[in-house]
Amino acid sequence: EFPVIITQKDEELANLQQQLEDLLGVITKKDEDLVTLQHHIGDIEGSIQQKEEELATLQQLLAESQGIIGQKDQELANLQQGRESSAIVPEKYQEMIAEKEEELATLHMLLENSQEIITKKDEELRQLQQNLVQPESEEDLINKESEFKKMTFTQLENLLVYYPSICKLIEIKPNVTAKNFLPLFSHLDKLLQNWGYEKLGTPGEEVRYNPEEHQTNDDTIQPGDLVYIRFIGYKYNNQVITLPKVTRNFPS
């Protein structure tokens, strides 16, 4: 009978190992997606910085253009005033006035174009800032991390519940070939520890049955009876996720 059980356990362990490898693959993919997103954010931030520099340059040019236009307006006003005060305007002054008026019209047109360009640059800058992924709040990050851990735990719950008992069986019968899987479980222990999950009980531990702290399929077990923990439980953030499973006798 034991060889059959051992073979079944080997198959279960192989399946669980595959599940764990698949999960680690998903985690790796998420890490790669995060790196890609960070690179994308870096590119957007670089574009925003470039647009801000272009906008600053245009604003400086606009200020200089406005100064020149003010100067030309004053020159034109002086010429027009001189023309009005003289009944006869010499031809050379008429030409100067015409040139100044044409120059002033050109500057006004350039000013309008500059203002349009600045408006477009402002819009591009706002668009880039809107596209930039805003950092999530610390509370949102904590909630997402907690949800991810809970989802992962649910997917691995069977493995997490049964593997400590399998390890105990391997200690009792060291010739079991499943012993080769123990290094895999050590990594899983470290993962759970980093995530903050705590084990409840130890396989083979003798305890007094408490229905609020244990679960059993044996209806004859009453509160206060001596029982053995067959499969451990877990808690997270002081909240019990799954209770330890107990029996009257621990399998030898």
PDB file of C-alpha atoms in Angstrom:
ATOM      1  CA  GLU A   1       0.000   0.000   0.000  1.00  0.00           C
ATOM      2  CA  PHE A   2       2.795   2.448   0.892  1.00  0.00           C
ATOM      3  CA  PRO A   3       4.500   2.259  -2.526  1.00  0.00           C
ATOM      4  CA  VAL A   4       1.198   3.255  -4.125  1.00  0.00           C
ATOM      5  CA  ILE A   5       0.777   6.135  -1.670  1.00  0.00           C
ATOM      6  CA  ILE A   6       4.358   7.252  -2.251  1.00  0.00           C
ATOM      7  CA  THR A   7       3.818   7.174  -6.009  1.00  0.00           C
ATOM      8  CA  GLN A   8       0.681   9.264  -5.605  1.00  0.00           C
ATOM      9  CA  LYS A   9       2.520  11.736  -3.424  1.00  0.00           C
ATOM     10  CA  ASP A  10       5.311  11.961  -5.987  1.00  0.00           C
ATOM     11  CA  GLU A  11       2.741  12.774  -8.658  1.00  0.00           C
ATOM     12  CA  GLU A  12       1.087  15.356  -6.413  1.00  0.00           C
ATOM     13  CA  LEU A  13       4.445  16.944  -5.686  1.00  0.00           C
ATOM     14  CA  ALA A  14       5.299  17.052  -9.385  1.00  0.00           C
ATOM     15  CA  ASN A  15       1.997  18.768 -10.131  1.00  0.00           C
ATOM     16  CA  LEU A  16       2.510  21.237  -7.303  1.00  0.00           C
ATOM     17  CA  GLN A  17       6.030  21.951  -8.499  1.00  0.00           C
ATOM     18  CA  GLN A  18       4.660  22.731 -11.960  1.00  0.00           C
ATOM     19  CA  GLN A  19       2.036  25.049 -10.433  1.00  0.00           C
ATOM     20  CA  LEU A  20       4.725  26.871  -8.497  1.00  0.00           C
ATOM     21  CA  GLU A  21       6.909  27.231 -11.593  1.00  0.00           C
ATOM     22  CA  ASP A  22       3.933  28.621 -13.530  1.00  0.00           C
ATOM     23  CA  LEU A  23       3.259  31.116 -10.748  1.00  0.00           C
ATOM     24  CA  LEU A  24       6.903  32.194 -10.655  1.00  0.00           C
ATOM     25  CA  GLY A  25       6.689  32.692 -14.422  1.00  0.00           C
ATOM     26  CA  VAL A  26       3.677  34.983 -13.949  1.00  0.00           C
ATOM     27  CA  ILE A  27       5.558  36.963 -11.289  1.00  0.00           C
ATOM     28  CA  THR A  28       8.559  37.318 -13.612  1.00  0.00           C
ATOM     29  CA  LYS A  29       6.267  38.558 -16.412  1.00  0.00           C
ATOM     30  CA  LYS A  30       4.774  41.154 -14.062  1.00  0.00           C
ATOM     31  CA  ASP A  31       8.263  42.353 -13.155  1.00  0.00           C
ATOM     32  CA  GLU A  32       9.114  42.733 -16.866  1.00  0.00           C
ATOM     33  CA  ASP A  33       5.892  44.679 -17.471  1.00  0.00           C
ATOM     34  CA  LEU A  34       6.782  46.974 -14.581  1.00  0.00           C
ATOM     35  CA  VAL A  35      10.262  47.646 -16.013  1.00  0.00           C
ATOM     36  CA  THR A  36       8.739  48.434 -19.426  1.00  0.00           C
ATOM     37  CA  LEU A  37       6.267  50.835 -17.823  1.00  0.00           C
ATOM     38  CA  GLN A  38       9.072  52.550 -15.910  1.00  0.00           C
ATOM     39  CA  HIS A  39      11.023  53.015 -19.163  1.00  0.00           C
ATOM     40  CA  HIS A  40       7.893  54.448 -20.799  1.00  0.00           C
ATOM     41  CA  ILE A  41       7.459  56.899 -17.930  1.00  0.00           C
ATOM     42  CA  GLY A  42      11.123  57.911 -18.283  1.00  0.00           C
ATOM     43  CA  ASP A  43      10.605  58.616 -22.002  1.00  0.00           C
ATOM     44  CA  ILE A  44       7.529  60.739 -21.288  1.00  0.00           C
ATOM     45  CA  GLU A  45       9.345  62.679 -18.578  1.00  0.00           C
ATOM     46  CA  GLY A  46      12.189  63.352 -21.045  1.00  0.00           C
ATOM     47  CA  SER A  47       9.696  64.625 -23.629  1.00  0.00           C
ATOM     48  CA  ILE A  48       8.082  66.890 -21.045  1.00  0.00           C
ATOM     49  CA  GLN A  49      11.462  68.352 -20.094  1.00  0.00           C
ATOM     50  CA  GLN A  50      12.261  68.997 -23.770  1.00  0.00           C
ATOM     51  CA  LYS A  51       8.894  70.674 -24.338  1.00  0.00           C
ATOM     52  CA  GLU A  52       9.389  72.834 -21.257  1.00  0.00           C
ATOM     53  CA  GLU A  53      12.776  73.982 -22.593  1.00  0.00           C
ATOM     54  CA  GLU A  54      11.261  74.759 -26.003  1.00  0.00           C
ATOM     55  CA  LEU A  55       8.435  76.667 -24.349  1.00  0.00           C
ATOM     56  CA  ALA A  56      10.883  78.704 -22.245  1.00  0.00           C
ATOM     57  CA  THR A  57      12.869  79.588 -25.383  1.00  0.00           C
ATOM     58  CA  LEU A  58       9.728  80.665 -27.238  1.00  0.00           C
ATOM     59  CA  GLN A  59       8.563  82.755 -24.311  1.00  0.00           C
ATOM     60  CA  GLN A  60      11.942  84.499 -24.244  1.00  0.00           C
ATOM     61  CA  LEU A  61      11.723  85.178 -27.990  1.00  0.00           C
ATOM     62  CA  LEU A  62       8.197  86.473 -27.527  1.00  0.00           C
ATOM     63  CA  ALA A  63       9.341  88.881 -24.833  1.00  0.00           C
ATOM     64  CA  GLU A  64      12.143  90.134 -27.079  1.00  0.00           C
ATOM     65  CA  SER A  65       9.722  90.504 -30.000  1.00  0.00           C
ATOM     66  CA  GLN A  66       7.305  92.484 -27.864  1.00  0.00           C
ATOM     67  CA  GLY A  67      10.168  94.805 -26.868  1.00  0.00           C
ATOM     68  CA  ILE A  68      11.142  95.343 -30.502  1.00  0.00           C
ATOM     69  CA  ILE A  69       7.529  95.936 -31.498  1.00  0.00           C
ATOM     70  CA  GLY A  70       7.163  98.507 -28.727  1.00  0.00           C
ATOM     71  CA  GLN A  71      10.256 100.281 -29.971  1.00  0.00           C
ATOM     72  CA  LYS A  72       9.011 100.247 -33.563  1.00  0.00           C
ATOM     73  CA  ASP A  73       5.585 101.499 -32.468  1.00  0.00           C
ATOM     74  CA  GLN A  74       7.264 104.436 -30.781  1.00  0.00           C
ATOM     75  CA  GLU A  75       9.397 105.187 -33.850  1.00  0.00           C
ATOM     76  CA  LEU A  76       6.331 105.041 -36.074  1.00  0.00           C
ATOM     77  CA  ALA A  77       4.393 107.294 -33.730  1.00  0.00           C
ATOM     78  CA  ASN A  78       7.220 109.826 -33.813  1.00  0.00           C
ATOM     79  CA  LEU A  79       7.328 109.747 -37.600  1.00  0.00           C
ATOM     80  CA  GLN A  80       3.565 110.114 -37.874  1.00  0.00           C
ATOM     81  CA  GLN A  81       3.660 112.995 -35.420  1.00  0.00           C
ATOM     82  CA  GLY A  82       6.357 114.660 -37.497  1.00  0.00           C
ATOM     83  CA  ARG A  83       4.298 114.123 -40.635  1.00  0.00           C
ATOM     84  CA  GLU A  84       1.212 115.687 -39.081  1.00  0.00           C
ATOM     85  CA  SER A  85       3.163 118.727 -37.867  1.00  0.00           C
ATOM     86  CA  SER A  86       4.519 119.411 -41.337  1.00  0.00           C
ATOM     87  CA  ALA A  87       2.278 120.404 -44.191  1.00  0.00           C
ATOM     88  CA  ILE A  88       4.735 119.073 -46.711  1.00  0.00           C
ATOM     89  CA  VAL A  89       6.458 115.778 -45.930  1.00  0.00           C
ATOM     90  CA  PRO A  90       9.716 115.181 -47.750  1.00  0.00           C
ATOM     91  CA  GLU A  91       9.709 112.105 -49.949  1.00  0.00           C
ATOM     92  CA  LYS A  92      12.500 110.424 -48.008  1.00  0.00           C
ATOM     93  CA  TYR A  93      10.428 110.629 -44.819  1.00  0.00           C
ATOM     94  CA  GLN A  94       7.419 109.173 -46.586  1.00  0.00           C
ATOM     95  CA  GLU A  95       9.558 106.222 -47.634  1.00  0.00           C
ATOM     96  CA  MET A  96      10.875 105.825 -44.078  1.00  0.00           C
ATOM     97  CA  ILE A  97       7.361 105.854 -42.688  1.00  0.00           C
ATOM     98  CA  ALA A  98       6.214 103.284 -45.248  1.00  0.00           C
ATOM     99  CA  GLU A  99       9.162 101.039 -44.404  1.00  0.00           C
ATOM    100  CA  LYS A 100       8.494 101.335 -40.687  1.00  0.00           C
ATOM    101  CA  GLU A 101       4.818 100.532 -41.168  1.00  0.00           C
ATOM    102  CA  GLU A 102       5.678  97.476 -43.265  1.00  0.00           C
ATOM    103  CA  GLU A 103       8.300  96.376 -40.749  1.00  0.00           C
ATOM    104  CA  LEU A 104       5.837  96.855 -37.922  1.00  0.00           C
ATOM    105  CA  ALA A 105       3.156  94.833 -39.731  1.00  0.00           C
ATOM    106  CA  THR A 106       5.659  92.014 -40.251  1.00  0.00           C
ATOM    107  CA  LEU A 107       6.602  92.046 -36.574  1.00  0.00           C
ATOM    108  CA  HIS A 108       2.952  91.926 -35.527  1.00  0.00           C
ATOM    109  CA  MET A 109       2.435  88.924 -37.793  1.00  0.00           C
ATOM    110  CA  LEU A 110       5.490  87.195 -36.301  1.00  0.00           C
ATOM    111  CA  LEU A 111       4.183  87.964 -32.833  1.00  0.00           C
ATOM    112  CA  GLU A 112       0.832  86.367 -33.611  1.00  0.00           C
ATOM    113  CA  ASN A 113       2.581  83.298 -35.044  1.00  0.00           C
ATOM    114  CA  SER A 114       4.791  83.054 -31.958  1.00  0.00           C
ATOM    115  CA  GLN A 115       1.757  83.209 -29.696  1.00  0.00           C
ATOM    116  CA  GLU A 116       0.096  80.422 -31.696  1.00  0.00           C
ATOM    117  CA  ILE A 117       3.238  78.289 -31.426  1.00  0.00           C
ATOM    118  CA  ILE A 118       3.417  78.864 -27.674  1.00  0.00           C
ATOM    119  CA  THR A 119      -0.257  77.911 -27.342  1.00  0.00           C
ATOM    120  CA  LYS A 120       0.399  74.668 -29.234  1.00  0.00           C
ATOM    121  CA  LYS A 121       3.449  73.932 -27.092  1.00  0.00           C
ATOM    122  CA  ASP A 122       1.389  74.533 -23.964  1.00  0.00           C
ATOM    123  CA  GLU A 123      -1.216  72.070 -25.226  1.00  0.00           C
ATOM    124  CA  GLU A 124       1.454  69.467 -26.047  1.00  0.00           C
ATOM    125  CA  LEU A 125       2.938  69.890 -22.591  1.00  0.00           C
ATOM    126  CA  ARG A 126      -0.446  69.457 -20.904  1.00  0.00           C
ATOM    127  CA  GLN A 127      -1.142  66.383 -23.014  1.00  0.00           C
ATOM    128  CA  LEU A 128       2.178  64.809 -22.066  1.00  0.00           C
ATOM    129  CA  GLN A 129       1.574  65.548 -18.407  1.00  0.00           C
ATOM    130  CA  GLN A 130      -1.856  63.927 -18.643  1.00  0.00           C
ATOM    131  CA  ASN A 131      -0.368  60.871 -20.350  1.00  0.00           C
ATOM    132  CA  LEU A 132       2.281  60.543 -17.673  1.00  0.00           C
ATOM    133  CA  VAL A 133       1.279  57.772 -15.292  1.00  0.00           C
ATOM    134  CA  GLN A 134       0.589  59.388 -11.943  1.00  0.00           C
ATOM    135  CA  PRO A 135       2.212  57.630  -8.954  1.00  0.00           C
ATOM    136  CA  GLU A 136      -0.291  55.630  -6.997  1.00  0.00           C
ATOM    137  CA  SER A 137      -0.841  56.454  -3.365  1.00  0.00           C
ATOM    138  CA  GLU A 138       0.867  54.327  -0.742  1.00  0.00           C
ATOM    139  CA  GLU A 139      -2.533  53.013   0.360  1.00  0.00           C
ATOM    140  CA  ASP A 140      -3.401  51.895  -3.195  1.00  0.00           C
ATOM    141  CA  LEU A 141      -0.052  50.107  -3.529  1.00  0.00           C
ATOM    142  CA  ILE A 142      -0.546  48.345  -0.190  1.00  0.00           C
ATOM    143  CA  ASN A 143      -4.072  47.259  -1.181  1.00  0.00           C
ATOM    144  CA  LYS A 144      -2.877  45.928  -4.549  1.00  0.00           C
ATOM    145  CA  GLU A 145      -0.014  44.063  -2.915  1.00  0.00           C
ATOM    146  CA  SER A 146      -2.389  42.550  -0.364  1.00  0.00           C
ATOM    147  CA  GLU A 147      -4.852  41.467  -3.067  1.00  0.00           C
ATOM    148  CA  PHE A 148      -2.039  39.902  -5.103  1.00  0.00           C
ATOM    149  CA  LYS A 149      -0.823  37.962  -2.075  1.00  0.00           C
ATOM    150  CA  LYS A 150      -4.328  36.746  -1.265  1.00  0.00           C
ATOM    151  CA  MET A 151      -4.903  35.647  -4.863  1.00  0.00           C
ATOM    152  CA  THR A 152      -1.574  33.812  -4.930  1.00  0.00           C
ATOM    153  CA  PHE A 153      -2.266  32.141  -1.600  1.00  0.00           C
ATOM    154  CA  THR A 154      -5.643  30.940  -2.864  1.00  0.00           C
ATOM    155  CA  GLN A 155      -3.981  29.386  -5.913  1.00  0.00           C
ATOM    156  CA  LEU A 156      -1.371  27.629  -3.763  1.00  0.00           C
ATOM    157  CA  GLU A 157      -3.591  26.834  -0.792  1.00  0.00           C
ATOM    158  CA  ASN A 158      -3.598  23.064  -1.310  1.00  0.00           C
ATOM    159  CA  LEU A 159       0.174  22.995  -1.595  1.00  0.00           C
ATOM    160  CA  LEU A 160       0.593  25.216   1.441  1.00  0.00           C
ATOM    161  CA  VAL A 161      -1.751  23.105   3.536  1.00  0.00           C
ATOM    162  CA  TYR A 162      -0.423  19.673   2.593  1.00  0.00           C
ATOM    163  CA  TYR A 163       3.280  20.126   2.055  1.00  0.00           C
ATOM    164  CA  PRO A 164       4.287  20.443   5.775  1.00  0.00           C
ATOM    165  CA  SER A 165       2.691  17.051   6.416  1.00  0.00           C
ATOM    166  CA  ILE A 166       4.471  15.576   3.409  1.00  0.00           C
ATOM    167  CA  CYS A 167       7.738  16.928   4.809  1.00  0.00           C
ATOM    168  CA  LYS A 168       6.960  15.246   8.122  1.00  0.00           C
ATOM    169  CA  LEU A 169       6.282  11.953   6.335  1.00  0.00           C
ATOM    170  CA  ILE A 170       9.609  12.273   4.541  1.00  0.00           C
ATOM    171  CA  GLU A 171      11.361  12.788   7.886  1.00  0.00           C
ATOM    172  CA  ILE A 172       9.781   9.610   9.233  1.00  0.00           C
ATOM    173  CA  LYS A 173      10.534   7.635   6.071  1.00  0.00           C
ATOM    174  CA  PRO A 174      13.724   9.163   4.612  1.00  0.00           C
ATOM    175  CA  ASN A 175      13.820   6.637   1.776  1.00  0.00           C
ATOM    176  CA  VAL A 176      10.811   8.241   0.134  1.00  0.00           C
ATOM    177  CA  THR A 177      11.911   9.640  -3.229  1.00  0.00           C
ATOM    178  CA  ALA A 178       9.894  12.805  -2.645  1.00  0.00           C
ATOM    179  CA  LYS A 179      12.747  13.962  -0.413  1.00  0.00           C
ATOM    180  CA  ASN A 180      14.291  15.504  -3.504  1.00  0.00           C
ATOM    181  CA  PHE A 181      11.544  18.139  -3.512  1.00  0.00           C
ATOM    182  CA  LEU A 182      12.429  19.597  -0.125  1.00  0.00           C
ATOM    183  CA  PRO A 183      14.682  22.391  -1.530  1.00  0.00           C
ATOM    184  CA  LEU A 184      11.691  23.645  -3.520  1.00  0.00           C
ATOM    185  CA  PHE A 185       9.656  23.967  -0.345  1.00  0.00           C
ATOM    186  CA  SER A 186      12.388  25.972   1.379  1.00  0.00           C
ATOM    187  CA  HIS A 187      11.988  28.674  -1.291  1.00  0.00           C
ATOM    188  CA  LEU A 188       8.250  28.588  -0.726  1.00  0.00           C
ATOM    189  CA  ASP A 189       8.781  29.051   3.020  1.00  0.00           C
ATOM    190  CA  LYS A 190      10.909  32.117   2.334  1.00  0.00           C
ATOM    191  CA  LEU A 191       8.264  33.534  -0.015  1.00  0.00           C
ATOM    192  CA  LEU A 192       5.541  33.142   2.622  1.00  0.00           C
ATOM    193  CA  GLN A 193       7.769  34.691   5.260  1.00  0.00           C
ATOM    194  CA  ASN A 194       8.460  37.716   3.069  1.00  0.00           C
ATOM    195  CA  TRP A 195       4.752  38.120   2.409  1.00  0.00           C
ATOM    196  CA  GLY A 196       3.900  38.016   6.110  1.00  0.00           C
ATOM    197  CA  TYR A 197       1.975  34.719   6.242  1.00  0.00           C
ATOM    198  CA  GLU A 198       2.319  32.826   9.529  1.00  0.00           C
ATOM    199  CA  LYS A 199       1.898  29.093  10.077  1.00  0.00           C
ATOM    200  CA  LEU A 200      -0.605  27.841  12.632  1.00  0.00           C
ATOM    201  CA  GLY A 201       0.550  24.640  14.315  1.00  0.00           C
ATOM    202  CA  THR A 202       3.069  21.950  13.428  1.00  0.00           C
ATOM    203  CA  PRO A 203       2.339  18.560  11.797  1.00  0.00           C
ATOM    204  CA  GLY A 204       2.198  15.913  14.518  1.00  0.00           C
ATOM    205  CA  GLU A 205       1.752  18.443  17.333  1.00  0.00           C
ATOM    206  CA  GLU A 206      -0.564  17.241  20.124  1.00  0.00           C
ATOM    207  CA  VAL A 207      -3.177  19.834  21.142  1.00  0.00           C
ATOM    208  CA  ARG A 208      -6.549  20.153  22.851  1.00  0.00           C
ATOM    209  CA  TYR A 209      -9.292  20.382  20.269  1.00  0.00           C
ATOM    210  CA  ASN A 210     -10.894  23.823  20.047  1.00  0.00           C
ATOM    211  CA  PRO A 211     -13.487  24.227  17.275  1.00  0.00           C
ATOM    212  CA  GLU A 212     -12.614  27.930  17.034  1.00  0.00           C
ATOM    213  CA  GLU A 213      -8.951  27.113  16.385  1.00  0.00           C
ATOM    214  CA  HIS A 214      -9.103  23.760  14.590  1.00  0.00           C
ATOM    215  CA  GLN A 215     -11.136  21.903  11.985  1.00  0.00           C
ATOM    216  CA  THR A 216     -11.799  18.186  11.704  1.00  0.00           C
ATOM    217  CA  ASN A 217     -13.830  15.705   9.694  1.00  0.00           C
ATOM    218  CA  ASP A 218     -14.237  13.401  12.722  1.00  0.00           C
ATOM    219  CA  ASP A 219     -17.620  14.065  14.324  1.00  0.00           C
ATOM    220  CA  THR A 220     -16.633  12.072  17.420  1.00  0.00           C
ATOM    221  CA  ILE A 221     -13.962  14.590  18.440  1.00  0.00           C
ATOM    222  CA  GLN A 222     -15.229  16.862  21.204  1.00  0.00           C
ATOM    223  CA  PRO A 223     -13.825  20.165  22.524  1.00  0.00           C
ATOM    224  CA  GLY A 224     -10.952  19.475  24.905  1.00  0.00           C
ATOM    225  CA  ASP A 225     -10.062  16.085  23.395  1.00  0.00           C
ATOM    226  CA  LEU A 226      -6.401  15.400  22.747  1.00  0.00           C
ATOM    227  CA  VAL A 227      -5.805  15.444  18.997  1.00  0.00           C
ATOM    228  CA  TYR A 228      -2.917  15.741  16.550  1.00  0.00           C
ATOM    229  CA  ILE A 229      -2.427  18.423  13.942  1.00  0.00           C
ATOM    230  CA  ARG A 230      -2.346  16.650  10.605  1.00  0.00           C
ATOM    231  CA  PHE A 231      -2.364  19.693   8.324  1.00  0.00           C
ATOM    232  CA  ILE A 232      -1.340  23.158   9.473  1.00  0.00           C
ATOM    233  CA  GLY A 233      -3.243  26.429   9.063  1.00  0.00           C
ATOM    234  CA  TYR A 234      -2.218  29.961   8.119  1.00  0.00           C
ATOM    235  CA  LYS A 235      -2.957  33.535   9.131  1.00  0.00           C
ATOM    236  CA  TYR A 236      -2.180  36.886   7.518  1.00  0.00           C
ATOM    237  CA  ASN A 237      -2.273  40.305   9.178  1.00  0.00           C
ATOM    238  CA  ASN A 238      -3.588  38.654  12.353  1.00  0.00           C
ATOM    239  CA  GLN A 239      -6.495  37.236  10.342  1.00  0.00           C
ATOM    240  CA  VAL A 240      -6.880  33.458  10.110  1.00  0.00           C
ATOM    241  CA  ILE A 241      -6.927  32.306   6.494  1.00  0.00           C
ATOM    242  CA  THR A 242      -7.309  28.576   7.094  1.00  0.00           C
ATOM    243  CA  LEU A 243      -7.519  26.589  10.352  1.00  0.00           C
ATOM    244  CA  PRO A 244      -5.268  23.615  11.172  1.00  0.00           C
ATOM    245  CA  LYS A 245      -6.881  20.215  10.484  1.00  0.00           C
ATOM    246  CA  VAL A 246      -6.714  17.732  13.348  1.00  0.00           C
ATOM    247  CA  THR A 247      -7.260  13.970  13.790  1.00  0.00           C
ATOM    248  CA  ARG A 248      -7.254  11.614  16.764  1.00  0.00           C
ATOM    249  CA  ASN A 249      -4.110   9.895  15.541  1.00  0.00           C
ATOM    250  CA  PHE A 250      -1.234  11.190  13.472  1.00  0.00           C
ATOM    251  CA  PRO A 251      -0.430   8.736  10.620  1.00  0.00           C
ATOM    252  CA  SER A 252       2.713   6.744  11.334  1.00  0.00           C
TER     253      SER A 252
END
